[in-house]
Amino acid sequence: MNRATFAARFLVLSAVFAMAAAAGCDRSGQADRAVFDSGYAALEAGQWDQAVKDFSRYLRMDPDSPNRGEVYYYRGQALVHLKRPDEAKADFLRAIGAGVHEPVDQYARIALGNLYYEEANDVEAIKQYAAVLKNPHSEVPVPLVLLRTGVALQRLGKWDTGKRYLEYLVAHYPKTAVAGQAARYLQADAFSVQTGAFSSRTTAATQARQVQQAGFAAQLAPVSGNGRPLTAVQVGRARTYAEASVLANRLRSAGFDTLIVP
């Protein structure tokens, strides 16, 4: 969720707090509002620990708050920045379970899907993304969700299905930054493990011989990096990301740097 969307949701919650105060929930409501405001300010300032503390305090003060779903989402975002993914996932699930309104429910699913995606838990990532793509809210980043759905399917070896999502992305969102990434995946039908990419073809050939001497079949492939043509050393052809990961582990054990590429 971007800064503008955060601000819009903050105004909605502020209005809810104001209505609660008008209904007579004065002292308690004002205290809750102050704690929430503090947590939100910390979140916007990148003070992740303080945000977690304030949102946790808010939830303890009013565990049945109708706003708790959004607070779980905000706390989950702070936990992501603190590199506490398991706790963040639990909060995103709580946000979804609390029945938050759109688009926060979809943002929670995207955030949850992203954590699974980064862990290469592609089955769970696809489930969360699919729930969003059924009826995406206008504020959610549909191109990114399409890209990650397509790539996750490819990583599972479902190249044709993944290709359909990527083709839709390129056709309907051609001017987005992720459309260029999608085009690269559209040209592939397998994964390789890259051990290096060099401006000098001679240097690349030298490393390829070293890889071959270690017992792996290496090949040279043209790639680009920062707009410059490079020559990469690549090994293998794996149908799934899991198979490529096994090969990457073997190469790392032999002393080579690795990068799995489509």
mmCIF file of C-alpha atoms in Angstrom:
data_model
loop_
_atom_site.group_PDB
_atom_site.id
_atom_site.type_symbol
_atom_site.label_atom_id
_atom_site.label_comp_id
_atom_site.label_asym_id
_atom_site.label_seq_id
_atom_site.Cartn_x
_atom_site.Cartn_y
_atom_site.Cartn_z
ATOM 1 C CA MET A 1 0.000 0.000 0.000
ATOM 2 C CA ASN A 2 1.549 3.313 -1.048
ATOM 3 C CA ARG A 3 1.769 6.511 1.000
ATOM 4 C CA ALA A 4 -1.331 8.073 -0.608
ATOM 5 C CA THR A 5 -3.414 4.995 0.137
ATOM 6 C CA PHE A 6 -2.113 4.857 3.701
ATOM 7 C CA ALA A 7 -3.165 8.487 4.118
ATOM 8 C CA ALA A 8 -6.637 7.799 2.752
ATOM 9 C CA ARG A 9 -7.148 4.845 5.087
ATOM 10 C CA PHE A 10 -5.870 6.940 7.996
ATOM 11 C CA LEU A 11 -8.570 9.535 7.283
ATOM 12 C CA VAL A 12 -11.222 6.815 7.288
ATOM 13 C CA LEU A 13 -10.062 5.480 10.647
ATOM 14 C CA SER A 14 -9.881 9.012 12.019
ATOM 15 C CA ALA A 15 -13.509 9.518 11.055
ATOM 16 C CA VAL A 16 -14.451 6.280 12.826
ATOM 17 C CA PHE A 17 -12.685 7.419 15.979
ATOM 18 C CA ALA A 18 -14.472 10.776 15.770
ATOM 19 C CA MET A 19 -17.866 9.082 15.483
ATOM 20 C CA ALA A 20 -17.057 6.892 18.478
ATOM 21 C CA ALA A 21 -16.217 9.967 20.529
ATOM 22 C CA ALA A 22 -19.440 11.672 19.461
ATOM 23 C CA ALA A 23 -21.378 8.618 20.581
ATOM 24 C CA GLY A 24 -20.007 9.025 24.080
ATOM 25 C CA CYS A 25 -16.880 6.853 24.016
ATOM 26 C CA ASP A 26 -14.900 9.911 25.051
ATOM 27 C CA ARG A 27 -11.984 9.110 27.349
ATOM 28 C CA SER A 28 -11.471 5.516 26.233
ATOM 29 C CA GLY A 29 -11.973 6.422 22.595
ATOM 30 C CA GLN A 30 -9.568 9.339 22.817
ATOM 31 C CA ALA A 31 -6.926 7.134 24.422
ATOM 32 C CA ASP A 32 -7.338 4.527 21.683
ATOM 33 C CA ARG A 33 -7.107 7.239 19.057
ATOM 34 C CA ALA A 34 -3.901 8.623 20.572
ATOM 35 C CA VAL A 35 -2.265 5.194 20.609
ATOM 36 C CA PHE A 36 -3.317 4.495 17.036
ATOM 37 C CA ASP A 37 -2.105 7.919 15.880
ATOM 38 C CA SER A 38 1.269 7.277 17.513
ATOM 39 C CA GLY A 39 1.603 3.898 15.812
ATOM 40 C CA TYR A 40 0.593 5.278 12.449
ATOM 41 C CA ALA A 41 3.054 8.171 12.721
ATOM 42 C CA ALA A 42 5.811 5.695 13.601
ATOM 43 C CA LEU A 43 4.868 3.541 10.607
ATOM 44 C CA GLU A 44 5.062 6.483 8.215
ATOM 45 C CA ALA A 45 8.402 7.542 9.722
ATOM 46 C CA GLY A 46 9.891 4.074 9.297
ATOM 47 C CA GLN A 47 10.125 3.550 13.061
ATOM 48 C CA TRP A 48 9.112 -0.075 12.807
ATOM 49 C CA ASP A 49 9.706 -1.158 16.407
ATOM 50 C CA GLN A 50 7.688 1.756 17.761
ATOM 51 C CA ALA A 51 4.880 1.078 15.293
ATOM 52 C CA VAL A 52 4.667 -2.550 16.435
ATOM 53 C CA LYS A 53 4.612 -1.487 20.091
ATOM 54 C CA ASP A 54 1.869 1.101 19.578
ATOM 55 C CA PHE A 55 -0.336 -1.090 17.403
ATOM 56 C CA SER A 56 0.075 -3.971 19.862
ATOM 57 C CA ARG A 57 -0.922 -1.662 22.707
ATOM 58 C CA TYR A 58 -3.967 -0.504 20.744
ATOM 59 C CA LEU A 59 -5.059 -4.101 20.175
ATOM 60 C CA ARG A 60 -4.677 -4.891 23.879
ATOM 61 C CA MET A 61 -6.725 -1.830 24.825
ATOM 62 C CA ASP A 62 -9.559 -2.682 22.446
ATOM 63 C CA PRO A 63 -9.301 -6.288 21.201
ATOM 64 C CA ASP A 64 -12.821 -6.182 19.743
ATOM 65 C CA SER A 65 -12.352 -2.896 17.892
ATOM 66 C CA PRO A 66 -14.066 -2.798 14.489
ATOM 67 C CA ASN A 67 -10.769 -1.352 13.225
ATOM 68 C CA ARG A 68 -8.613 -4.218 14.441
ATOM 69 C CA GLY A 69 -8.284 -5.765 10.971
ATOM 70 C CA GLU A 70 -6.612 -2.688 9.564
ATOM 71 C CA VAL A 71 -4.413 -2.377 12.642
ATOM 72 C CA TYR A 72 -3.305 -5.994 12.164
ATOM 73 C CA TYR A 73 -2.428 -5.129 8.572
ATOM 74 C CA TYR A 74 -0.405 -2.068 9.561
ATOM 75 C CA ARG A 75 1.412 -4.007 12.277
ATOM 76 C CA GLY A 76 2.117 -6.769 9.775
ATOM 77 C CA GLN A 77 3.752 -4.270 7.442
ATOM 78 C CA ALA A 78 6.010 -3.052 10.249
ATOM 79 C CA LEU A 79 6.913 -6.665 11.054
ATOM 80 C CA VAL A 80 7.880 -7.260 7.420
ATOM 81 C CA HIS A 81 10.356 -4.389 7.649
ATOM 82 C CA LEU A 82 11.715 -5.877 10.870
ATOM 83 C CA LYS A 83 12.323 -9.150 8.989
ATOM 84 C CA ARG A 84 9.894 -11.091 11.167
ATOM 85 C CA PRO A 85 7.973 -12.835 8.369
ATOM 86 C CA ASP A 86 6.196 -15.489 10.429
ATOM 87 C CA GLU A 87 4.690 -12.890 12.750
ATOM 88 C CA ALA A 88 3.813 -10.702 9.769
ATOM 89 C CA LYS A 89 2.022 -13.595 8.068
ATOM 90 C CA ALA A 90 0.019 -14.231 11.224
ATOM 91 C CA ASP A 91 -1.059 -10.575 11.304
ATOM 92 C CA PHE A 92 -2.058 -10.533 7.649
ATOM 93 C CA LEU A 93 -4.164 -13.649 8.244
ATOM 94 C CA ARG A 94 -5.752 -11.950 11.261
ATOM 95 C CA ALA A 95 -6.516 -8.908 9.119
ATOM 96 C CA ILE A 96 -8.254 -11.070 6.523
ATOM 97 C CA GLY A 97 -10.123 -13.010 9.207
ATOM 98 C CA ALA A 98 -11.301 -9.812 10.898
ATOM 99 C CA GLY A 99 -13.310 -8.914 7.817
ATOM 100 C CA VAL A 100 -11.514 -5.712 6.835
ATOM 101 C CA HIS A 101 -13.046 -3.647 4.076
ATOM 102 C CA GLU A 102 -11.675 -3.269 0.577
ATOM 103 C CA PRO A 103 -8.998 -2.645 -0.430
ATOM 104 C CA VAL A 104 -7.245 -3.536 2.832
ATOM 105 C CA ASP A 105 -8.340 -7.182 2.621
ATOM 106 C CA GLN A 106 -6.732 -7.426 -0.807
ATOM 107 C CA TYR A 107 -3.602 -5.609 0.340
ATOM 108 C CA ALA A 108 -3.321 -8.100 3.193
ATOM 109 C CA ARG A 109 -3.595 -10.998 0.735
ATOM 110 C CA ILE A 110 -0.975 -9.448 -1.544
ATOM 111 C CA ALA A 111 1.372 -8.877 1.391
ATOM 112 C CA LEU A 112 0.844 -12.471 2.520
ATOM 113 C CA GLY A 113 1.345 -13.751 -1.018
ATOM 114 C CA ASN A 114 4.549 -11.737 -1.346
ATOM 115 C CA LEU A 115 6.011 -13.337 1.766
ATOM 116 C CA TYR A 116 5.201 -16.803 0.435
ATOM 117 C CA TYR A 117 6.598 -15.810 -2.977
ATOM 118 C CA GLU A 118 9.880 -14.649 -1.463
ATOM 119 C CA GLU A 119 10.133 -17.982 0.364
ATOM 120 C CA ALA A 120 9.498 -19.793 -2.955
ATOM 121 C CA ASN A 121 6.307 -21.229 -1.443
ATOM 122 C CA ASP A 122 4.641 -20.751 -4.795
ATOM 123 C CA VAL A 123 1.490 -22.792 -4.148
ATOM 124 C CA GLU A 124 0.488 -20.601 -1.199
ATOM 125 C CA ALA A 125 1.512 -17.413 -3.012
ATOM 126 C CA ILE A 126 -0.714 -18.292 -5.966
ATOM 127 C CA LYS A 127 -3.686 -18.926 -3.646
ATOM 128 C CA GLN A 128 -3.444 -15.435 -2.165
ATOM 129 C CA TYR A 129 -2.898 -13.728 -5.510
ATOM 130 C CA ALA A 130 -5.783 -15.638 -7.103
ATOM 131 C CA ALA A 131 -8.183 -14.388 -4.419
ATOM 132 C CA VAL A 132 -7.225 -10.818 -5.352
ATOM 133 C CA LEU A 133 -7.417 -11.312 -9.119
ATOM 134 C CA LYS A 134 -10.995 -12.615 -8.919
ATOM 135 C CA ASN A 135 -12.232 -9.057 -8.408
ATOM 136 C CA PRO A 136 -9.300 -6.663 -7.930
ATOM 137 C CA HIS A 137 -9.918 -3.303 -6.317
ATOM 138 C CA SER A 138 -8.863 -0.303 -8.395
ATOM 139 C CA GLU A 139 -6.153 0.613 -5.864
ATOM 140 C CA VAL A 140 -4.254 -2.687 -5.811
ATOM 141 C CA PRO A 141 -1.126 -3.226 -7.981
ATOM 142 C CA VAL A 142 -2.670 -5.661 -10.465
ATOM 143 C CA PRO A 143 0.375 -5.741 -12.810
ATOM 144 C CA LEU A 144 2.659 -6.881 -9.997
ATOM 145 C CA VAL A 145 0.152 -9.533 -8.899
ATOM 146 C CA LEU A 146 -0.102 -10.813 -12.474
ATOM 147 C CA LEU A 147 3.690 -10.933 -12.812
ATOM 148 C CA ARG A 148 4.223 -12.831 -9.594
ATOM 149 C CA THR A 149 1.372 -15.230 -10.338
ATOM 150 C CA GLY A 150 2.857 -15.997 -13.736
ATOM 151 C CA VAL A 151 6.373 -16.447 -12.377
ATOM 152 C CA ALA A 152 5.158 -18.588 -9.465
ATOM 153 C CA LEU A 153 3.369 -20.885 -11.919
ATOM 154 C CA GLN A 154 6.513 -21.137 -14.024
ATOM 155 C CA ARG A 155 8.573 -21.978 -10.956
ATOM 156 C CA LEU A 156 6.191 -24.890 -10.385
ATOM 157 C CA GLY A 157 6.840 -26.045 -13.952
ATOM 158 C CA LYS A 158 3.463 -24.800 -15.258
ATOM 159 C CA TRP A 159 5.009 -22.747 -18.029
ATOM 160 C CA ASP A 160 2.003 -22.551 -20.344
ATOM 161 C CA THR A 161 -0.377 -21.449 -17.587
ATOM 162 C CA GLY A 162 2.119 -18.921 -16.299
ATOM 163 C CA LYS A 163 2.600 -17.601 -19.814
ATOM 164 C CA ARG A 164 -1.101 -16.704 -20.057
ATOM 165 C CA TYR A 165 -0.851 -14.418 -17.015
ATOM 166 C CA LEU A 166 2.304 -12.794 -18.366
ATOM 167 C CA GLU A 167 0.791 -12.279 -21.820
ATOM 168 C CA TYR A 168 -2.258 -10.639 -20.226
ATOM 169 C CA LEU A 169 0.044 -8.349 -18.253
ATOM 170 C CA VAL A 170 2.017 -7.269 -21.322
ATOM 171 C CA ALA A 171 -1.157 -6.760 -23.386
ATOM 172 C CA HIS A 172 -3.155 -4.802 -20.799
ATOM 173 C CA TYR A 173 -0.403 -2.982 -18.860
ATOM 174 C CA PRO A 174 2.317 -2.455 -21.499
ATOM 175 C CA LYS A 175 3.688 0.774 -20.013
ATOM 176 C CA THR A 176 4.293 -0.573 -16.514
ATOM 177 C CA ALA A 177 7.762 -1.351 -15.209
ATOM 178 C CA VAL A 178 6.869 -4.995 -14.601
ATOM 179 C CA ALA A 179 5.809 -5.508 -18.231
ATOM 180 C CA GLY A 180 9.485 -5.539 -19.198
ATOM 181 C CA GLN A 181 10.192 -8.220 -16.610
ATOM 182 C CA ALA A 182 7.255 -10.250 -17.908
ATOM 183 C CA ALA A 183 8.644 -10.113 -21.446
ATOM 184 C CA ARG A 184 11.861 -11.764 -20.245
ATOM 185 C CA TYR A 185 9.955 -14.633 -18.630
ATOM 186 C CA LEU A 186 7.786 -15.047 -21.729
ATOM 187 C CA GLN A 187 10.868 -16.011 -23.729
ATOM 188 C CA ALA A 188 11.788 -18.853 -21.377
ATOM 189 C CA ASP A 189 10.578 -22.407 -20.854
ATOM 190 C CA ALA A 190 13.126 -23.617 -18.297
ATOM 191 C CA PHE A 191 15.496 -22.423 -15.566
ATOM 192 C CA SER A 192 19.284 -22.385 -15.629
ATOM 193 C CA VAL A 193 21.831 -21.611 -12.943
ATOM 194 C CA GLN A 194 24.091 -18.695 -13.781
ATOM 195 C CA THR A 195 27.545 -18.626 -12.202
ATOM 196 C CA GLY A 196 28.629 -15.270 -13.581
ATOM 197 C CA ALA A 197 28.098 -12.590 -16.241
ATOM 198 C CA PHE A 198 31.055 -10.760 -17.772
ATOM 199 C CA SER A 199 31.739 -7.872 -20.127
ATOM 200 C CA SER A 200 34.617 -9.930 -21.543
ATOM 201 C CA ARG A 201 33.722 -13.089 -23.438
ATOM 202 C CA THR A 202 37.251 -14.368 -22.770
ATOM 203 C CA THR A 203 36.704 -14.078 -19.013
ATOM 204 C CA ALA A 204 33.364 -15.849 -19.350
ATOM 205 C CA ALA A 205 34.996 -18.668 -21.318
ATOM 206 C CA THR A 206 37.637 -19.042 -18.610
ATOM 207 C CA GLN A 207 35.000 -19.472 -15.936
ATOM 208 C CA ALA A 208 33.043 -21.879 -18.140
ATOM 209 C CA ARG A 209 36.132 -24.120 -18.317
ATOM 210 C CA GLN A 210 36.448 -23.987 -14.518
ATOM 211 C CA VAL A 211 32.805 -25.004 -14.154
ATOM 212 C CA GLN A 212 33.312 -27.856 -16.618
ATOM 213 C CA GLN A 213 36.418 -29.025 -14.770
ATOM 214 C CA ALA A 214 34.268 -29.212 -11.629
ATOM 215 C CA GLY A 215 32.003 -31.691 -13.399
ATOM 216 C CA PHE A 216 29.192 -29.474 -14.719
ATOM 217 C CA ALA A 217 28.076 -28.829 -18.289
ATOM 218 C CA ALA A 218 28.464 -25.071 -18.812
ATOM 219 C CA GLN A 219 27.409 -22.915 -21.729
ATOM 220 C CA LEU A 220 27.833 -19.264 -22.687
ATOM 221 C CA ALA A 221 24.741 -17.112 -23.163
ATOM 222 C CA PRO A 222 24.284 -13.454 -24.146
ATOM 223 C CA VAL A 223 22.582 -11.374 -21.427
ATOM 224 C CA SER A 224 22.372 -7.708 -20.515
ATOM 225 C CA GLY A 225 23.202 -5.897 -17.298
ATOM 226 C CA ASN A 226 22.531 -2.208 -16.666
ATOM 227 C CA GLY A 227 21.964 -1.767 -20.377
ATOM 228 C CA ARG A 228 25.292 -3.360 -21.321
ATOM 229 C CA PRO A 229 25.751 -6.585 -23.297
ATOM 230 C CA LEU A 230 27.331 -9.325 -21.185
ATOM 231 C CA THR A 231 28.280 -12.959 -21.611
ATOM 232 C CA ALA A 232 26.915 -15.268 -18.931
ATOM 233 C CA VAL A 233 28.028 -18.707 -17.837
ATOM 234 C CA GLN A 234 24.975 -20.900 -17.347
ATOM 235 C CA VAL A 235 24.526 -24.480 -16.228
ATOM 236 C CA GLY A 236 21.680 -26.922 -16.713
ATOM 237 C CA ARG A 237 18.086 -26.786 -17.854
ATOM 238 C CA ALA A 238 15.517 -27.343 -15.100
ATOM 239 C CA ARG A 239 11.765 -27.545 -15.566
ATOM 240 C CA THR A 240 11.033 -26.301 -12.030
ATOM 241 C CA TYR A 241 12.625 -23.835 -9.635
ATOM 242 C CA ALA A 242 13.045 -26.624 -7.085
ATOM 243 C CA GLU A 243 15.144 -28.648 -9.533
ATOM 244 C CA ALA A 244 17.231 -25.574 -10.325
ATOM 245 C CA SER A 245 17.729 -24.957 -6.595
ATOM 246 C CA VAL A 246 19.225 -28.439 -6.177
ATOM 247 C CA LEU A 247 21.682 -27.726 -8.989
ATOM 248 C CA ALA A 248 22.483 -24.305 -7.514
ATOM 249 C CA ASN A 249 23.313 -25.913 -4.172
ATOM 250 C CA ARG A 250 25.716 -28.312 -5.868
ATOM 251 C CA LEU A 251 27.439 -25.451 -7.683
ATOM 252 C CA ARG A 252 27.752 -23.415 -4.492
ATOM 253 C CA SER A 253 29.282 -26.427 -2.772
ATOM 254 C CA ALA A 254 31.851 -26.482 -5.576
ATOM 255 C CA GLY A 255 32.734 -22.858 -4.834
ATOM 256 C CA PHE A 256 30.739 -20.970 -7.462
ATOM 257 C CA ASP A 257 28.357 -18.049 -7.043
ATOM 258 C CA THR A 258 24.876 -18.849 -8.320
ATOM 259 C CA LEU A 259 21.791 -17.112 -9.636
ATOM 260 C CA ILE A 260 18.739 -18.988 -10.898
ATOM 261 C CA VAL A 261 17.499 -17.433 -14.141
ATOM 262 C CA PRO A 262 14.686 -18.277 -16.585
#
